[in-house]
PDB file of C-alpha atoms in Angstrom:
ATOM      1  CA  MET A 198      63.700  55.625  63.338  1.00 53.00           C
ATOM      2  CA  PRO A 199      59.925  55.608  62.763  1.00 58.00           C
ATOM      3  CA  TYR A 200      57.867  52.443  63.157  1.00 63.00           C
ATOM      4  CA  GLU A 201      54.510  51.372  61.792  1.00 77.00           C
ATOM      5  CA  THR A 202      51.483  53.091  63.298  1.00 88.00           C
ATOM      6  CA  ILE A 203      50.334  51.509  66.553  1.00 93.00           C
ATOM      7  CA  THR A 204      46.694  50.374  66.490  1.00 93.00           C
ATOM      8  CA  GLU A 205      46.434  48.100  69.550  1.00 95.00           C
ATOM      9  CA  ILE A 206      47.386  48.546  73.198  1.00 97.00           C
ATOM     10  CA  ASP A 207      49.355  45.285  73.235  1.00 97.00           C
ATOM     11  CA  GLN A 208      51.477  46.595  70.341  1.00 96.00           C
ATOM     12  CA  LEU A 209      52.210  49.702  72.364  1.00 97.00           C
ATOM     13  CA  ILE A 210      53.149  47.725  75.473  1.00 97.00           C
ATOM     14  CA  LYS A 211      55.481  45.498  73.465  1.00 96.00           C
ATOM     15  CA  ARG A 212      57.148  48.536  71.900  1.00 96.00           C
ATOM     16  CA  VAL A 213      57.689  50.211  75.270  1.00 97.00           C
ATOM     17  CA  GLN A 214      59.164  47.059  76.779  1.00 97.00           C
ATOM     18  CA  SER A 215      61.545  46.685  73.830  1.00 95.00           C
ATOM     19  CA  TYR A 216      63.632  49.586  75.163  1.00 95.00           C
ATOM     20  CA  ASN A 217      62.366  49.804  78.744  1.00 97.00           C
ATOM     21  CA  PRO A 218      61.843  46.285  80.169  1.00 96.00           C
ATOM     22  CA  ASP A 219      61.029  47.658  83.619  1.00 97.00           C
ATOM     23  CA  ALA A 220      58.364  50.096  82.392  1.00 97.00           C
ATOM     24  CA  ASP A 221      55.188  50.475  84.431  1.00 97.00           C
ATOM     25  CA  VAL A 222      52.944  48.895  81.815  1.00 97.00           C
ATOM     26  CA  GLU A 223      49.970  48.793  84.172  1.00 98.00           C
ATOM     27  CA  LEU A 224      50.026  52.590  84.236  1.00 98.00           C
ATOM     28  CA  VAL A 225      50.013  52.591  80.446  1.00 98.00           C
ATOM     29  CA  ARG A 226      47.046  50.215  80.403  1.00 98.00           C
ATOM     30  CA  ARG A 227      45.171  52.375  82.928  1.00 98.00           C
ATOM     31  CA  ALA A 228      45.730  55.454  80.776  1.00 98.00           C
ATOM     32  CA  TYR A 229      44.521  53.584  77.713  1.00 98.00           C
ATOM     33  CA  ALA A 230      41.360  52.492  79.540  1.00 98.00           C
ATOM     34  CA  PHE A 231      40.758  56.050  80.789  1.00 98.00           C
ATOM     35  CA  SER A 232      41.211  57.473  77.288  1.00 98.00           C
ATOM     36  CA  ALA A 233      38.945  54.797  75.790  1.00 97.00           C
ATOM     37  CA  LYS A 234      36.180  55.666  78.254  1.00 97.00           C
ATOM     38  CA  ALA A 235      36.611  59.429  77.787  1.00 97.00           C
ATOM     39  CA  HIS A 236      36.569  59.226  73.969  1.00 97.00           C
ATOM     40  CA  ALA A 237      33.811  56.584  73.795  1.00 96.00           C
ATOM     41  CA  GLY A 238      31.482  57.280  70.874  1.00 96.00           C
ATOM     42  CA  GLN A 239      33.825  59.808  69.257  1.00 96.00           C
ATOM     43  CA  THR A 240      35.115  59.214  65.736  1.00 95.00           C
ATOM     44  CA  ARG A 241      37.653  60.870  63.469  1.00 95.00           C
ATOM     45  CA  ARG A 242      36.923  62.220  59.996  1.00 92.00           C
ATOM     46  CA  SER A 243      38.055  58.863  58.630  1.00 91.00           C
ATOM     47  CA  GLY A 244      35.208  57.179  60.511  1.00 93.00           C
ATOM     48  CA  GLU A 245      37.547  55.190  62.765  1.00 94.00           C
ATOM     49  CA  PRO A 246      37.226  55.398  66.570  1.00 96.00           C
ATOM     50  CA  TYR A 247      38.896  58.506  67.983  1.00 97.00           C
ATOM     51  CA  LEU A 248      40.910  56.317  70.365  1.00 97.00           C
ATOM     52  CA  ARG A 249      43.085  55.312  67.410  1.00 97.00           C
ATOM     53  CA  HIS A 250      44.606  58.799  67.429  1.00 97.00           C
ATOM     54  CA  PRO A 251      45.984  58.965  71.008  1.00 98.00           C
ATOM     55  CA  LEU A 252      47.145  55.366  70.614  1.00 97.00           C
ATOM     56  CA  ALA A 253      49.068  56.308  67.455  1.00 97.00           C
ATOM     57  CA  VAL A 254      50.507  59.389  69.179  1.00 98.00           C
ATOM     58  CA  ALA A 255      51.790  57.214  72.021  1.00 98.00           C
ATOM     59  CA  GLY A 256      53.273  54.933  69.381  1.00 97.00           C
ATOM     60  CA  VAL A 257      55.191  57.797  67.809  1.00 97.00           C
ATOM     61  CA  LEU A 258      56.536  58.656  71.254  1.00 97.00           C
ATOM     62  CA  THR A 259      57.949  55.141  71.573  1.00 96.00           C
ATOM     63  CA  SER A 260      59.838  55.801  68.324  1.00 94.00           C
ATOM     64  CA  LEU A 261      61.514  58.603  70.294  1.00 95.00           C
ATOM     65  CA  ARG A 262      62.130  56.153  73.166  1.00 95.00           C
ATOM     66  CA  SER A 263      60.096  58.364  75.479  1.00 97.00           C
ATOM     67  CA  ASP A 264      59.541  57.470  79.111  1.00 97.00           C
ATOM     68  CA  VAL A 265      56.285  56.058  80.473  1.00 98.00           C
ATOM     69  CA  THR A 266      55.170  59.452  81.791  1.00 98.00           C
ATOM     70  CA  ALA A 267      55.294  60.961  78.293  1.00 97.00           C
ATOM     71  CA  ILE A 268      53.606  57.924  76.713  1.00 98.00           C
ATOM     72  CA  VAL A 269      50.767  58.035  79.241  1.00 98.00           C
ATOM     73  CA  ALA A 270      50.375  61.762  78.617  1.00 98.00           C
ATOM     74  CA  GLY A 271      50.271  61.001  74.890  1.00 98.00           C
ATOM     75  CA  LEU A 272      47.385  58.585  75.461  1.00 98.00           C
ATOM     76  CA  LEU A 273      45.571  61.273  77.458  1.00 98.00           C
ATOM     77  CA  HIS A 274      46.589  64.379  75.508  1.00 97.00           C
ATOM     78  CA  ASP A 275      43.134  65.150  74.046  1.00 96.00           C
ATOM     79  CA  THR A 276      40.996  64.160  77.033  1.00 96.00           C
ATOM     80  CA  VAL A 277      40.845  67.613  78.633  1.00 95.00           C
ATOM     81  CA  GLU A 278      40.273  69.480  75.373  1.00 92.00           C
ATOM     82  CA  ASP A 279      37.852  67.088  73.648  1.00 93.00           C
ATOM     83  CA  THR A 280      36.035  65.185  76.411  1.00 95.00           C
ATOM     84  CA  LEU A 281      34.428  65.819  79.797  1.00 94.00           C
ATOM     85  CA  ALA A 282      37.600  64.866  81.670  1.00 96.00           C
ATOM     86  CA  THR A 283      39.111  67.626  83.822  1.00 95.00           C
ATOM     87  CA  PRO A 284      42.703  68.483  84.807  1.00 95.00           C
ATOM     88  CA  ASP A 285      41.870  67.716  88.432  1.00 96.00           C
ATOM     89  CA  GLU A 286      40.568  64.298  87.460  1.00 97.00           C
ATOM     90  CA  LEU A 287      43.759  63.543  85.526  1.00 97.00           C
ATOM     91  CA  GLU A 288      45.912  64.648  88.443  1.00 97.00           C
ATOM     92  CA  GLN A 289      43.933  62.485  90.848  1.00 97.00           C
ATOM     93  CA  GLU A 290      44.149  59.432  88.572  1.00 97.00           C
ATOM     94  CA  PHE A 291      47.683  59.783  87.196  1.00 98.00           C
ATOM     95  CA  GLY A 292      49.583  62.327  89.294  1.00 97.00           C
ATOM     96  CA  LYS A 293      50.833  65.876  88.846  1.00 96.00           C
ATOM     97  CA  ASP A 294      53.549  65.202  86.257  1.00 96.00           C
ATOM     98  CA  ILE A 295      51.227  63.567  83.745  1.00 97.00           C
ATOM     99  CA  ALA A 296      48.482  66.147  84.326  1.00 96.00           C
ATOM    100  CA  ARG A 297      51.034  68.924  83.783  1.00 95.00           C
ATOM    101  CA  LEU A 298      52.182  67.446  80.473  1.00 95.00           C
ATOM    102  CA  VAL A 299      48.599  67.129  79.223  1.00 96.00           C
ATOM    103  CA  ASP A 300      47.896  70.698  80.306  1.00 93.00           C
ATOM    104  CA  GLY A 301      50.976  71.922  78.428  1.00 91.00           C
ATOM    105  CA  VAL A 302      49.892  70.224  75.193  1.00 92.00           C
ATOM    106  CA  THR A 303      46.376  71.650  75.595  1.00 91.00           C
ATOM    107  CA  LYS A 304      47.751  75.178  76.048  1.00 87.00           C
ATOM    108  CA  ILE A 305      49.868  74.957  72.903  1.00 86.00           C
ATOM    109  CA  GLY A 306      46.746  74.007  70.971  1.00 81.00           C
ATOM    110  CA  LYS A 307      44.976  77.118  72.262  1.00 79.00           C
ATOM    111  CA  ILE A 308      47.626  79.708  71.438  1.00 72.00           C
ATOM    112  CA  GLN A 309      45.987  82.940  70.274  1.00 65.00           C
ATOM    113  CA  PHE A 310      47.824  85.675  68.363  1.00 59.00           C
ATOM    114  CA  ARG A 311      47.461  89.296  69.381  1.00 59.00           C
ATOM    115  CA  ASN A 312      49.041  90.754  66.262  1.00 55.00           C
ATOM    116  CA  TYR A 313      50.634  89.946  62.908  1.00 51.00           C
ATOM    117  CA  GLU A 314      54.172  89.820  64.315  1.00 58.00           C
ATOM    118  CA  GLU A 315      53.262  87.117  66.834  1.00 56.00           C
ATOM    119  CA  LYS A 316      51.707  85.058  64.058  1.00 58.00           C
ATOM    120  CA  GLN A 317      54.982  84.749  62.167  1.00 68.00           C
ATOM    121  CA  ALA A 318      56.351  81.220  62.103  1.00 68.00           C
ATOM    122  CA  GLU A 319      59.590  81.930  63.964  1.00 68.00           C
ATOM    123  CA  ASN A 320      57.767  83.731  66.752  1.00 68.00           C
ATOM    124  CA  PHE A 321      55.264  80.901  67.014  1.00 73.00           C
ATOM    125  CA  ARG A 322      58.074  78.355  67.325  1.00 74.00           C
ATOM    126  CA  LYS A 323      59.698  80.423  70.065  1.00 71.00           C
ATOM    127  CA  MET A 324      56.343  80.711  71.827  1.00 69.00           C
ATOM    128  CA  VAL A 325      55.843  76.941  71.749  1.00 75.00           C
ATOM    129  CA  LEU A 326      59.301  76.314  73.206  1.00 73.00           C
ATOM    130  CA  SER A 327      58.920  79.012  75.865  1.00 65.00           C
ATOM    131  CA  MET A 328      55.520  77.687  76.970  1.00 69.00           C
ATOM    132  CA  ALA A 329      56.846  74.174  77.459  1.00 69.00           C
ATOM    133  CA  ASP A 330      58.817  74.008  80.696  1.00 79.00           C
ATOM    134  CA  ASP A 331      59.241  70.299  79.940  1.00 90.00           C
ATOM    135  CA  ILE A 332      60.529  69.261  76.510  1.00 92.00           C
ATOM    136  CA  ARG A 333      58.202  66.263  76.617  1.00 94.00           C
ATOM    137  CA  VAL A 334      55.292  68.640  76.033  1.00 93.00           C
ATOM    138  CA  VAL A 335      56.796  69.621  72.684  1.00 92.00           C
ATOM    139  CA  LEU A 336      57.517  65.990  71.790  1.00 95.00           C
ATOM    140  CA  ILE A 337      53.893  65.021  72.464  1.00 96.00           C
ATOM    141  CA  LYS A 338      52.678  67.919  70.327  1.00 94.00           C
ATOM    142  CA  LEU A 339      55.023  66.898  67.506  1.00 95.00           C
ATOM    143  CA  ALA A 340      53.827  63.285  67.728  1.00 97.00           C
ATOM    144  CA  ASP A 341      50.248  64.565  67.592  1.00 96.00           C
ATOM    145  CA  ARG A 342      51.003  66.636  64.504  1.00 96.00           C
ATOM    146  CA  LEU A 343      52.791  63.759  62.768  1.00 97.00           C
ATOM    147  CA  HIS A 344      49.827  61.423  63.123  1.00 97.00           C
ATOM    148  CA  ASN A 345      47.454  64.172  61.983  1.00 96.00           C
ATOM    149  CA  MET A 346      49.620  64.656  58.902  1.00 97.00           C
ATOM    150  CA  ARG A 347      49.639  60.909  58.233  1.00 96.00           C
ATOM    151  CA  THR A 348      45.819  60.953  58.164  1.00 95.00           C
ATOM    152  CA  LEU A 349      45.343  64.317  56.463  1.00 96.00           C
ATOM    153  CA  GLU A 350      43.674  62.849  53.371  1.00 95.00           C
ATOM    154  CA  HIS A 351      40.385  62.605  55.279  1.00 94.00           C
ATOM    155  CA  LEU A 352      40.039  66.410  55.512  1.00 94.00           C
ATOM    156  CA  ASN A 353      38.826  68.768  52.791  1.00 95.00           C
ATOM    157  CA  GLU A 354      41.372  70.388  50.495  1.00 94.00           C
ATOM    158  CA  VAL A 355      41.305  73.818  52.148  1.00 94.00           C
ATOM    159  CA  LYS A 356      41.969  72.316  55.569  1.00 94.00           C
ATOM    160  CA  ARG A 357      44.692  70.045  54.172  1.00 95.00           C
ATOM    161  CA  GLN A 358      46.498  73.017  52.647  1.00 93.00           C
ATOM    162  CA  GLN A 359      46.188  75.052  55.832  1.00 91.00           C
ATOM    163  CA  ILE A 360      47.511  72.311  58.123  1.00 93.00           C
ATOM    164  CA  ALA A 361      50.305  71.321  55.716  1.00 94.00           C
ATOM    165  CA  GLN A 362      51.489  74.932  55.406  1.00 90.00           C
ATOM    166  CA  GLU A 363      51.453  75.389  59.178  1.00 88.00           C
ATOM    167  CA  THR A 364      53.372  72.143  59.595  1.00 91.00           C
ATOM    168  CA  LEU A 365      55.982  73.154  57.047  1.00 90.00           C
ATOM    169  CA  GLU A 366      56.525  76.577  58.633  1.00 86.00           C
ATOM    170  CA  ILE A 367      56.321  75.672  62.322  1.00 87.00           C
ATOM    171  CA  TYR A 368      56.457  72.005  63.258  1.00 90.00           C
ATOM    172  CA  ALA A 369      58.969  70.635  60.741  1.00 91.00           C
ATOM    173  CA  PRO A 370      61.533  73.305  61.758  1.00 89.00           C
ATOM    174  CA  LEU A 371      60.895  72.440  65.410  1.00 90.00           C
ATOM    175  CA  THR A 372      61.794  68.799  64.774  1.00 92.00           C
ATOM    176  CA  ASN A 373      64.943  69.993  63.031  1.00 88.00           C
ATOM    177  CA  ARG A 374      65.849  72.189  65.990  1.00 88.00           C
ATOM    178  CA  LEU A 375      65.398  69.212  68.314  1.00 90.00           C
ATOM    179  CA  GLY A 376      67.490  66.946  66.094  1.00 91.00           C
ATOM    180  CA  ILE A 377      64.699  64.526  65.158  1.00 93.00           C
ATOM    181  CA  GLY A 378      65.761  64.043  61.569  1.00 89.00           C
ATOM    182  CA  TRP A 379      63.444  61.190  60.599  1.00 90.00           C
ATOM    183  CA  MET A 380      60.381  63.097  61.800  1.00 93.00           C
ATOM    184  CA  LYS A 381      61.443  66.250  60.010  1.00 92.00           C
ATOM    185  CA  ASN A 382      61.884  64.258  56.797  1.00 88.00           C
ATOM    186  CA  GLU A 383      58.480  62.607  57.034  1.00 92.00           C
ATOM    187  CA  LEU A 384      56.699  65.852  57.893  1.00 94.00           C
ATOM    188  CA  GLU A 385      58.302  67.651  54.965  1.00 91.00           C
ATOM    189  CA  ASP A 386      57.435  64.835  52.565  1.00 90.00           C
ATOM    190  CA  LEU A 387      53.821  64.902  53.730  1.00 93.00           C
ATOM    191  CA  CYS A 388      53.700  68.690  53.419  1.00 93.00           C
ATOM    192  CA  LEU A 389      54.943  68.495  49.848  1.00 91.00           C
ATOM    193  CA  LYS A 390      52.383  65.783  49.101  1.00 93.00           C
ATOM    194  CA  TYR A 391      49.507  68.109  50.001  1.00 94.00           C
ATOM    195  CA  LEU A 392      50.918  71.515  49.063  1.00 92.00           C
ATOM    196  CA  LYS A 393      52.311  70.453  45.670  1.00 90.00           C
ATOM    197  CA  PRO A 394      50.716  67.077  44.857  1.00 91.00           C
ATOM    198  CA  ASP A 395      51.671  67.086  41.167  1.00 90.00           C
ATOM    199  CA  VAL A 396      55.306  67.848  41.933  1.00 86.00           C
ATOM    200  CA  PHE A 397      55.359  65.265  44.716  1.00 87.00           C
ATOM    201  CA  ALA A 398      53.920  62.508  42.529  1.00 86.00           C
ATOM    202  CA  GLY A 399      56.289  63.182  39.647  1.00 84.00           C
ATOM    203  CA  LEU A 400      59.330  63.508  41.846  1.00 81.00           C
ATOM    204  CA  LYS A 401      58.506  60.375  43.814  1.00 78.00           C
ATOM    205  CA  LEU A 402      58.232  58.406  40.574  1.00 78.00           C
ATOM    206  CA  ARG A 403      61.609  59.629  39.312  1.00 76.00           C
ATOM    207  CA  VAL A 404      63.308  59.043  42.635  1.00 72.00           C
ATOM    208  CA  ALA A 405      61.873  55.507  42.877  1.00 70.00           C
ATOM    209  CA  LYS A 406      63.595  54.542  39.635  1.00 66.00           C
ATOM    210  CA  ARG A 407      66.968  55.244  41.221  1.00 69.00           C
ATOM    211  CA  ASP A 408      66.271  53.847  44.692  1.00 66.00           C
ATOM    212  CA  GLU A 409      68.159  50.564  44.344  1.00 65.00           C
ATOM    213  CA  ASP A 410      71.236  52.151  42.814  1.00 69.00           C
ATOM    214  CA  ARG A 411      71.362  54.931  45.411  1.00 73.00           C
ATOM    215  CA  GLN A 412      70.893  52.468  48.280  1.00 76.00           C
ATOM    216  CA  GLN A 413      73.886  50.471  47.065  1.00 80.00           C
ATOM    217  CA  HIS A 414      75.921  53.665  47.080  1.00 79.00           C
ATOM    218  CA  ILE A 415      74.798  54.509  50.629  1.00 82.00           C
ATOM    219  CA  ASP A 416      75.642  50.999  51.850  1.00 85.00           C
ATOM    220  CA  GLU A 417      79.124  51.266  50.353  1.00 87.00           C
ATOM    221  CA  VAL A 418      79.756  54.637  52.025  1.00 88.00           C
ATOM    222  CA  ILE A 419      78.579  53.239  55.362  1.00 88.00           C
ATOM    223  CA  ARG A 420      80.952  50.286  54.975  1.00 90.00           C
ATOM    224  CA  LEU A 421      83.910  52.572  54.272  1.00 91.00           C
ATOM    225  CA  VAL A 422      83.152  54.877  57.202  1.00 91.00           C
ATOM    226  CA  ARG A 423      82.768  51.940  59.597  1.00 90.00           C
ATOM    227  CA  LYS A 424      86.098  50.544  58.447  1.00 90.00           C
ATOM    228  CA  ALA A 425      87.753  53.925  58.922  1.00 91.00           C
ATOM    229  CA  LEU A 426      86.376  54.175  62.450  1.00 89.00           C
ATOM    230  CA  ALA A 427      87.522  50.660  63.307  1.00 89.00           C
ATOM    231  CA  ASP A 428      91.008  51.315  61.901  1.00 90.00           C
ATOM    232  CA  ALA A 429      91.236  54.438  64.045  1.00 90.00           C
ATOM    233  CA  GLY A 430      90.041  52.582  67.133  1.00 89.00           C
ATOM    234  CA  LEU A 431      86.942  54.753  67.433  1.00 88.00           C
ATOM    235  CA  ALA A 432      83.496  53.584  68.499  1.00 82.00           C
ATOM    236  CA  GLY A 433      80.505  54.943  66.659  1.00 78.00           C
ATOM    237  CA  GLU A 434      77.232  54.203  64.943  1.00 76.00           C
ATOM    238  CA  VAL A 435      76.979  54.880  61.224  1.00 79.00           C
ATOM    239  CA  LYS A 436      73.661  55.323  59.458  1.00 73.00           C
ATOM    240  CA  GLY A 437      72.662  56.495  56.019  1.00 72.00           C
ATOM    241  CA  ARG A 438      69.475  57.422  54.247  1.00 66.00           C
ATOM    242  CA  GLN A 439      68.310  58.350  50.797  1.00 64.00           C
ATOM    243  CA  SER A 440      67.521  62.010  50.303  1.00 59.00           C
ATOM    244  CA  ILE A 441      63.847  62.771  50.627  1.00 62.00           C
ATOM    245  CA  CYS A 442      61.738  64.599  48.075  1.00 67.00           C
ATOM    246  CA  THR A 443      61.799  67.964  49.836  1.00 66.00           C
ATOM    247  CA  ALA A 444      65.594  67.909  49.996  1.00 64.00           C
ATOM    248  CA  PHE A 445      65.658  67.473  46.221  1.00 64.00           C
ATOM    249  CA  ILE A 446      63.118  70.260  45.823  1.00 60.00           C
ATOM    250  CA  ARG A 447      65.286  72.704  47.809  1.00 64.00           C
ATOM    251  CA  ARG A 448      68.366  71.971  45.726  1.00 62.00           C
ATOM    252  CA  TRP A 449      66.350  71.954  42.538  1.00 57.00           C
ATOM    253  CA  ASN A 450      64.816  75.370  43.223  1.00 56.00           C
ATOM    254  CA  ALA A 451      68.039  76.855  44.568  1.00 58.00           C
ATOM    255  CA  ARG A 452      70.150  75.828  41.576  1.00 55.00           C
ATOM    256  CA  ARG A 453      67.441  76.090  38.920  1.00 45.00           C
ATOM    257  CA  SER A 454      68.850  72.847  37.578  1.00 46.00           C
ATOM    258  CA  PRO A 455      67.277  69.636  36.241  1.00 49.00           C
ATOM    259  CA  LEU A 456      66.519  66.855  38.675  1.00 48.00           C
ATOM    260  CA  LYS A 457      69.140  64.562  37.148  1.00 50.00           C
ATOM    261  CA  ARG A 458      71.924  67.066  37.792  1.00 49.00           C
ATOM    262  CA  CYS A 459      70.639  67.644  41.309  1.00 48.00           C
ATOM    263  CA  MET A 460      70.756  63.934  42.096  1.00 48.00           C
ATOM    264  CA  THR A 461      74.197  63.589  40.569  1.00 46.00           C
ATOM    265  CA  SER A 462      75.457  66.498  42.675  1.00 45.00           C
ATOM    266  CA  ARG A 463      74.153  64.785  45.780  1.00 45.00           C
ATOM    267  CA  ARG A 464      76.024  61.601  44.954  1.00 44.00           C
ATOM    268  CA  SER A 465      79.242  63.459  44.197  1.00 41.00           C
ATOM    269  CA  ALA A 466      79.068  65.343  47.488  1.00 41.00           C
ATOM    270  CA  SER A 467      78.426  62.124  49.427  1.00 40.00           C
ATOM    271  CA  SER A 468      81.419  60.432  47.799  1.00 39.00           C
ATOM    272  CA  ARG A 469      84.017  63.006  48.785  1.00 39.00           C
ATOM    273  CA  THR A 470      86.583  61.925  51.340  1.00 39.00           C
ATOM    274  CA  PRO A 471      86.319  64.035  54.538  1.00 39.00           C
ATOM    275  CA  ARG A 472      89.299  66.187  55.310  1.00 38.00           C
TER     276      ARG A 472
END
């Protein structure tokens, strides 16, 4: 599950220790200090210090319960590309594993296409996965893209459209392939917000009117499934969520049906007893 955006190093440390009490927090603090020095004086389009970005990326990685190596690499992921820091310096300060992860993220950001076929979304996704000999490289890149999407409003409209389209075609499907459902949902919602703002606003308003009723339905289904598991002597974790806007859009477009019917169909499908 996603958490609020991390804005302070102590928040990050607390989050890491919540699932990894024995984490090397001094290493995390050293990486934060290194990143702060490397990015000193740099700002984002929003006007906030650039350091907020790697800190937020590391925060997203804690939502994935990533290890300290990945979190440190998240704090450092832009130092080689956007500052005077070098790969050798990172390796000397933080070791080969962290330097290798940062290098992998940097290489993904520099992918160049030789022809039209390579530029197709599916080929790009395959290229990203093939370039990353460590899945943590992909996770860091996805965390980077998620925070960039969360702050996309500070870019001009052309750039927003370009990044949102790329995210929808490449990065959201990658999260789906890796089984990170909550990130896929948020990325798709943000893509819809910038690619079809009028549709997003109207749909969000209609969905909000039914939120309480739908949440009650989800809670009831969860209760029934948990009871069924307990009666069968099975252990398991049961979670539920309300359908996001893009899920409604897919069904709406596919069926050419009104939103009300689409939402009703979703409820009916969720209520059926599994065979």
